[in-house]
């Protein structure tokens, strides 16, 4: 088993990040696998080295140590996406040779009016530039982004929480960008390229990304990689149902540490709220590995209120 945690260094590590990191780490440690830490810094405008350093510090403070990644190295280095661009370009050539890659000249305004976003910020595409590409019509006045064309068909996979998923593709509505007009690679290409190249076998992530999984499974196959086993887990949300994110500074690991909260309190609380352990108490890391029951993982989003008080009562 090879699992991974792949944070974006665009802000400090927060409780929502730790929830998925902890579950991935727990799954790997339970089966004595290898846990990989990869820094997803392809968002060059927002990614900052200071955040990378803070993420590494917070993970080590929590006890979520990694087997491969920054500071440790490993056989699949480098573990920062900005150092893996040459690999992404090779994969684009594979897609181009298969005649699956085409230029898209659509403006942001046009794309925003095509369709409302689905879960995970997923938008369908109307195939406008695919039809123009087939007709050999190009707009030489604008630098295009590049989309990959998904042929009609059905992809099925079994999710660790949501079970069997069947997704049908038709009429270029699922075609997605793999390289932006500014030259930066998309998350959809990079995450598949890295998970595939690093032989990741198990992926744990928030259910907000479930909508993207089918097209990623398809891309794994086209690039010659094996498809990981996916587990999409519930999100941590506030009382209004909003997902906890980097914008909510009060739940960063640094802020909790400054309130006197200990690592075992944080991880024990998450395990208890997630249904992995029955008793509300402070567990050691070894106890969490031994006692957590994956089959009892909650399928509903977890509402967090009075976080610091809750943690202090663990």
Short mmCIF file of C-alpha atoms in Angstrom, two decimals:
data_model
loop_
_atom_site.label_atom_id
_atom_site.label_comp_id
_atom_site.label_asym_id
_atom_site.label_seq_id
_atom_site.Cartn_x
_atom_site.Cartn_y
_atom_site.Cartn_z
CA UNK A 1 0.00 0.00 0.00
CA UNK A 2 1.21 3.47 -0.95
CA UNK A 3 -0.86 6.42 0.25
CA UNK A 4 -0.17 10.12 0.04
CA UNK A 5 -1.00 13.56 1.36
CA UNK A 6 -0.56 16.37 -1.15
CA UNK A 7 -1.18 19.80 0.41
CA UNK A 8 -1.03 23.07 -1.50
CA UNK A 9 1.27 25.60 0.23
CA UNK A 10 -1.12 28.52 -0.30
CA UNK A 11 -1.84 28.98 3.40
CA UNK A 12 -1.27 27.43 6.79
CA UNK A 13 -2.30 23.89 7.62
CA UNK A 14 -5.82 23.86 9.06
CA UNK A 15 -8.07 21.29 10.66
CA UNK A 16 -9.72 20.30 7.37
CA UNK A 17 -6.30 19.52 5.87
CA UNK A 18 -5.34 17.52 8.93
CA UNK A 19 -8.56 15.50 8.78
CA UNK A 20 -7.74 14.04 5.35
CA UNK A 21 -4.01 13.80 6.10
CA UNK A 22 -4.75 11.90 9.31
CA UNK A 23 -7.13 9.46 7.60
CA UNK A 24 -4.63 8.77 4.82
CA UNK A 25 -1.79 8.34 7.33
CA UNK A 26 -3.96 6.10 9.52
CA UNK A 27 -4.94 3.87 6.60
CA UNK A 28 -1.33 3.42 5.54
CA UNK A 29 -0.01 2.84 9.05
CA UNK A 30 -2.75 0.29 9.79
CA UNK A 31 -1.56 -1.82 6.86
CA UNK A 32 2.15 -1.02 7.30
CA UNK A 33 2.41 0.69 3.94
CA UNK A 34 4.35 3.74 2.71
CA UNK A 35 3.05 7.25 3.26
CA UNK A 36 4.18 9.87 0.75
CA UNK A 37 4.14 13.64 1.27
CA UNK A 38 3.98 15.64 -1.96
CA UNK A 39 3.83 19.43 -2.17
CA UNK A 40 1.33 20.57 -4.80
CA UNK A 41 2.71 24.01 -5.63
CA UNK A 42 1.67 24.41 -9.27
CA UNK A 43 -0.33 27.51 -8.30
CA UNK A 44 2.80 29.64 -8.64
CA UNK A 45 1.09 32.91 -7.77
CA UNK A 46 -0.27 31.72 -4.40
CA UNK A 47 2.17 28.99 -3.34
CA UNK A 48 4.81 30.27 -0.90
CA UNK A 49 7.90 28.52 0.50
CA UNK A 50 7.03 29.83 3.97
CA UNK A 51 3.79 27.85 3.89
CA UNK A 52 5.63 24.71 2.80
CA UNK A 53 7.92 25.04 5.83
CA UNK A 54 4.96 25.57 8.14
CA UNK A 55 3.11 22.56 6.73
CA UNK A 56 6.12 20.31 7.31
CA UNK A 57 6.55 21.64 10.84
CA UNK A 58 2.88 21.15 11.72
CA UNK A 59 2.76 17.59 10.36
CA UNK A 60 5.83 16.63 12.36
CA UNK A 61 4.38 18.30 15.47
CA UNK A 62 1.22 16.24 15.04
CA UNK A 63 3.25 13.05 14.67
CA UNK A 64 2.11 12.45 11.07
CA UNK A 65 5.54 11.49 9.78
CA UNK A 66 6.07 10.54 6.16
CA UNK A 67 8.25 7.87 4.58
CA UNK A 68 8.97 9.69 1.32
CA UNK A 69 8.89 13.36 0.49
CA UNK A 70 10.55 16.66 1.43
CA UNK A 71 13.43 16.36 3.90
CA UNK A 72 13.46 12.57 3.46
CA UNK A 73 13.73 12.03 -0.29
CA UNK A 74 12.80 8.73 -1.88
CA UNK A 75 12.84 6.76 -5.13
CA UNK A 76 10.16 8.92 -6.77
CA UNK A 77 11.74 12.33 -6.15
CA UNK A 78 11.26 15.21 -6.65
CA UNK A 79 8.25 15.64 -4.38
CA UNK A 80 7.43 19.24 -5.33
CA UNK A 81 5.27 19.77 -8.39
CA UNK A 82 7.21 22.81 -9.60
CA UNK A 83 10.16 20.44 -10.06
CA UNK A 84 8.11 17.97 -12.11
CA UNK A 85 7.09 20.12 -15.08
CA UNK A 86 9.25 18.19 -17.58
CA UNK A 87 7.33 15.03 -16.69
CA UNK A 88 3.99 16.77 -17.26
CA UNK A 89 5.13 17.98 -20.67
CA UNK A 90 6.02 14.42 -21.70
CA UNK A 91 2.51 13.31 -20.78
CA UNK A 92 1.00 16.11 -22.85
CA UNK A 93 2.94 14.77 -25.81
CA UNK A 94 1.40 11.33 -25.23
CA UNK A 95 -2.07 12.89 -25.30
CA UNK A 96 -1.17 14.93 -28.39
CA UNK A 97 0.06 11.81 -30.22
CA UNK A 98 -3.23 10.12 -29.40
CA UNK A 99 -5.04 13.14 -30.89
CA UNK A 100 -6.77 13.81 -27.59
CA UNK A 101 -5.32 17.28 -27.03
CA UNK A 102 -6.82 20.40 -28.59
CA UNK A 103 -6.56 24.19 -28.11
CA UNK A 104 -9.32 26.05 -26.31
CA UNK A 105 -9.77 29.77 -26.97
CA UNK A 106 -12.80 30.30 -24.73
CA UNK A 107 -12.63 33.31 -22.44
CA UNK A 108 -13.23 33.02 -18.71
CA UNK A 109 -16.46 34.98 -19.11
CA UNK A 110 -17.77 32.52 -21.68
CA UNK A 111 -16.88 29.51 -19.54
CA UNK A 112 -18.64 30.98 -16.52
CA UNK A 113 -21.88 31.22 -18.48
CA UNK A 114 -21.85 27.66 -19.84
CA UNK A 115 -22.94 25.84 -16.71
CA UNK A 116 -23.15 26.14 -12.95
CA UNK A 117 -20.30 24.39 -11.11
CA UNK A 118 -20.82 20.89 -9.79
CA UNK A 119 -19.39 19.48 -6.55
CA UNK A 120 -15.65 20.04 -6.33
CA UNK A 121 -15.86 23.14 -8.53
CA UNK A 122 -16.45 20.89 -11.55
CA UNK A 123 -17.91 22.55 -14.65
CA UNK A 124 -19.14 20.79 -17.73
CA UNK A 125 -17.91 22.08 -21.07
CA UNK A 126 -20.05 22.53 -24.19
CA UNK A 127 -17.40 21.29 -26.62
CA UNK A 128 -17.23 24.62 -28.47
CA UNK A 129 -13.51 24.56 -29.23
CA UNK A 130 -13.46 20.81 -29.80
CA UNK A 131 -15.89 21.30 -32.69
CA UNK A 132 -13.75 24.15 -34.04
CA UNK A 133 -10.60 22.01 -33.73
CA UNK A 134 -12.27 19.20 -35.70
CA UNK A 135 -13.13 21.75 -38.38
CA UNK A 136 -9.52 23.10 -38.32
CA UNK A 137 -10.69 26.53 -37.20
CA UNK A 138 -8.18 28.32 -34.96
CA UNK A 139 -8.01 31.72 -33.29
CA UNK A 140 -4.49 33.02 -33.81
CA UNK A 141 -5.13 36.22 -31.83
CA UNK A 142 -5.28 34.52 -28.44
CA UNK A 143 -2.99 32.13 -26.60
CA UNK A 144 -5.07 29.01 -26.00
CA UNK A 145 -5.37 26.73 -23.05
CA UNK A 146 -5.20 23.02 -23.88
CA UNK A 147 -8.01 20.58 -23.22
CA UNK A 148 -8.05 16.82 -23.34
CA UNK A 149 -10.94 15.20 -25.19
CA UNK A 150 -12.71 12.32 -23.46
CA UNK A 151 -14.41 10.01 -25.97
CA UNK A 152 -17.95 8.84 -25.34
CA UNK A 153 -18.14 5.97 -22.90
CA UNK A 154 -18.64 4.99 -19.26
CA UNK A 155 -16.18 4.82 -16.39
CA UNK A 156 -16.93 2.80 -13.26
CA UNK A 157 -15.03 2.71 -9.99
CA UNK A 158 -15.76 1.70 -6.41
CA UNK A 159 -15.30 4.38 -3.76
CA UNK A 160 -14.38 3.38 -0.22
CA UNK A 161 -17.29 5.39 1.23
CA UNK A 162 -19.77 5.98 -1.59
CA UNK A 163 -19.52 2.57 -3.25
CA UNK A 164 -19.98 1.89 -6.96
CA UNK A 165 -19.87 4.96 -9.19
CA UNK A 166 -20.77 4.93 -12.89
CA UNK A 167 -20.18 8.04 -14.97
CA UNK A 168 -21.00 8.43 -18.66
CA UNK A 169 -19.11 10.76 -20.99
CA UNK A 170 -20.73 12.21 -24.08
CA UNK A 171 -20.49 15.12 -26.56
CA UNK A 172 -17.21 16.56 -25.21
CA UNK A 173 -19.03 17.88 -22.13
CA UNK A 174 -16.37 16.38 -19.84
CA UNK A 175 -13.32 17.70 -21.71
CA UNK A 176 -11.08 19.49 -19.23
CA UNK A 177 -8.07 21.79 -19.25
CA UNK A 178 -4.66 20.21 -18.75
CA UNK A 179 -2.57 23.31 -19.45
CA UNK A 180 -3.75 26.84 -18.94
CA UNK A 181 -3.27 29.75 -21.32
CA UNK A 182 -0.60 31.19 -19.02
CA UNK A 183 1.47 28.01 -19.44
CA UNK A 184 0.79 26.53 -16.00
CA UNK A 185 -0.35 22.93 -15.71
CA UNK A 186 -3.74 22.09 -14.29
CA UNK A 187 -4.39 20.22 -11.08
CA UNK A 188 -6.23 17.52 -13.05
CA UNK A 189 -3.15 16.63 -15.08
CA UNK A 190 -0.60 17.06 -12.29
CA UNK A 191 -2.40 14.97 -9.69
CA UNK A 192 -2.84 12.04 -12.09
CA UNK A 193 0.72 12.36 -13.39
CA UNK A 194 2.18 12.33 -9.89
CA UNK A 195 -0.04 9.66 -8.37
CA UNK A 196 0.66 7.46 -11.38
CA UNK A 197 4.41 8.05 -11.51
CA UNK A 198 4.75 7.56 -7.74
CA UNK A 199 2.77 4.29 -7.78
CA UNK A 200 0.18 5.60 -5.34
CA UNK A 201 -2.29 2.78 -4.65
CA UNK A 202 -4.69 4.46 -2.19
CA UNK A 203 -6.03 8.01 -2.19
CA UNK A 204 -8.03 9.53 0.68
CA UNK A 205 -9.55 12.95 0.02
CA UNK A 206 -12.67 15.05 0.62
CA UNK A 207 -15.91 14.07 -1.09
CA UNK A 208 -15.97 17.48 -2.80
CA UNK A 209 -13.50 15.95 -5.29
CA UNK A 210 -15.65 12.91 -6.06
CA UNK A 211 -17.08 14.57 -9.18
CA UNK A 212 -13.60 14.67 -10.74
CA UNK A 213 -12.65 11.07 -10.03
CA UNK A 214 -14.15 9.44 -13.13
CA UNK A 215 -12.27 11.68 -15.58
CA UNK A 216 -9.09 11.16 -13.58
CA UNK A 217 -9.58 7.39 -13.73
CA UNK A 218 -9.92 7.70 -17.51
CA UNK A 219 -6.74 9.77 -17.70
CA UNK A 220 -4.80 7.21 -15.63
CA UNK A 221 -5.67 4.60 -18.23
CA UNK A 222 -4.75 6.78 -21.22
CA UNK A 223 -1.35 7.54 -19.70
CA UNK A 224 -0.67 3.88 -18.91
CA UNK A 225 -0.96 4.07 -15.13
CA UNK A 226 -2.83 1.88 -12.67
CA UNK A 227 -5.87 3.46 -11.00
CA UNK A 228 -5.64 4.00 -7.22
CA UNK A 229 -8.32 2.90 -4.77
CA UNK A 230 -10.26 6.04 -3.82
CA UNK A 231 -11.91 6.87 -0.51
CA UNK A 232 -13.82 10.16 -0.48
CA UNK A 233 -14.47 11.21 3.09
CA UNK A 234 -16.92 13.64 4.72
CA UNK A 235 -15.86 17.25 5.17
CA UNK A 236 -15.49 19.31 8.32
CA UNK A 237 -18.06 22.10 8.14
CA UNK A 238 -19.25 25.00 10.28
CA UNK A 239 -22.83 25.19 11.66
CA UNK A 240 -23.97 26.84 8.40
CA UNK A 241 -22.61 23.92 6.37
CA UNK A 242 -19.62 25.78 4.96
CA UNK A 243 -16.49 23.73 4.46
CA UNK A 244 -13.58 24.70 6.69
CA UNK A 245 -10.82 26.20 4.58
CA UNK A 246 -7.70 28.34 4.68
CA UNK A 247 -9.88 31.45 4.84
CA UNK A 248 -10.94 30.58 8.41
CA UNK A 249 -7.81 31.39 10.33
CA UNK A 250 -9.15 30.30 13.72
CA UNK A 251 -8.73 26.61 12.97
CA UNK A 252 -5.13 26.57 11.77
CA UNK A 253 -2.91 24.10 13.58
CA UNK A 254 -0.70 26.98 14.68
CA UNK A 255 -3.65 28.77 16.31
CA UNK A 256 -4.72 25.59 18.11
CA UNK A 257 -1.17 25.05 19.33
CA UNK A 258 -1.09 28.59 20.70
CA UNK A 259 -4.28 27.80 22.64
CA UNK A 260 -2.42 25.01 24.42
CA UNK A 261 -3.98 22.16 22.47
CA UNK A 262 -1.82 19.01 22.21
CA UNK A 263 -1.40 16.89 19.05
CA UNK A 264 -3.06 13.83 20.59
CA UNK A 265 -6.11 15.92 21.50
CA UNK A 266 -6.52 17.03 17.89
CA UNK A 267 -6.15 13.56 16.36
CA UNK A 268 -8.22 11.84 19.05
CA UNK A 269 -11.00 14.38 18.57
CA UNK A 270 -11.00 13.84 14.80
CA UNK A 271 -11.06 10.07 15.19
CA UNK A 272 -13.96 10.27 17.66
CA UNK A 273 -16.01 12.79 15.65
CA UNK A 274 -15.40 10.76 12.51
CA UNK A 275 -16.75 7.60 14.14
CA UNK A 276 -13.46 5.71 13.99
CA UNK A 277 -13.31 5.24 17.77
CA UNK A 278 -16.25 4.97 20.14
CA UNK A 279 -14.85 6.42 23.34
CA UNK A 280 -14.29 10.15 23.70
CA UNK A 281 -10.82 10.28 25.25
CA UNK A 282 -7.20 11.02 24.42
CA UNK A 283 -5.50 8.23 22.50
CA UNK A 284 -1.84 7.67 21.67
CA UNK A 285 -0.91 7.36 18.00
CA UNK A 286 -0.42 3.61 18.41
CA UNK A 287 -3.85 3.29 20.00
CA UNK A 288 -5.44 5.20 17.13
CA UNK A 289 -3.77 2.90 14.61
CA UNK A 290 -4.90 -0.22 16.47
CA UNK A 291 -8.39 0.86 17.56
CA UNK A 292 -9.71 2.83 14.59
CA UNK A 293 -12.41 1.02 12.61
CA UNK A 294 -12.64 2.22 9.01
CA UNK A 295 -16.02 0.56 8.47
CA UNK A 296 -17.45 2.94 11.09
CA UNK A 297 -16.23 6.11 9.32
CA UNK A 298 -19.00 8.68 9.17
CA UNK A 299 -20.59 9.29 5.78
CA UNK A 300 -22.06 12.65 6.80
CA UNK A 301 -20.20 15.95 6.96
CA UNK A 302 -18.95 16.69 10.45
CA UNK A 303 -20.24 19.91 12.00
CA UNK A 304 -17.64 21.61 14.18
CA UNK A 305 -18.68 24.06 16.93
CA UNK A 306 -16.79 25.43 19.94
CA UNK A 307 -13.67 23.71 18.66
CA UNK A 308 -11.16 24.80 21.31
CA UNK A 309 -13.50 23.91 24.18
CA UNK A 310 -14.22 20.54 22.59
CA UNK A 311 -10.53 19.80 22.17
CA UNK A 312 -9.71 20.76 25.75
CA UNK A 313 -12.34 18.28 26.95
CA UNK A 314 -10.70 15.34 25.20
#
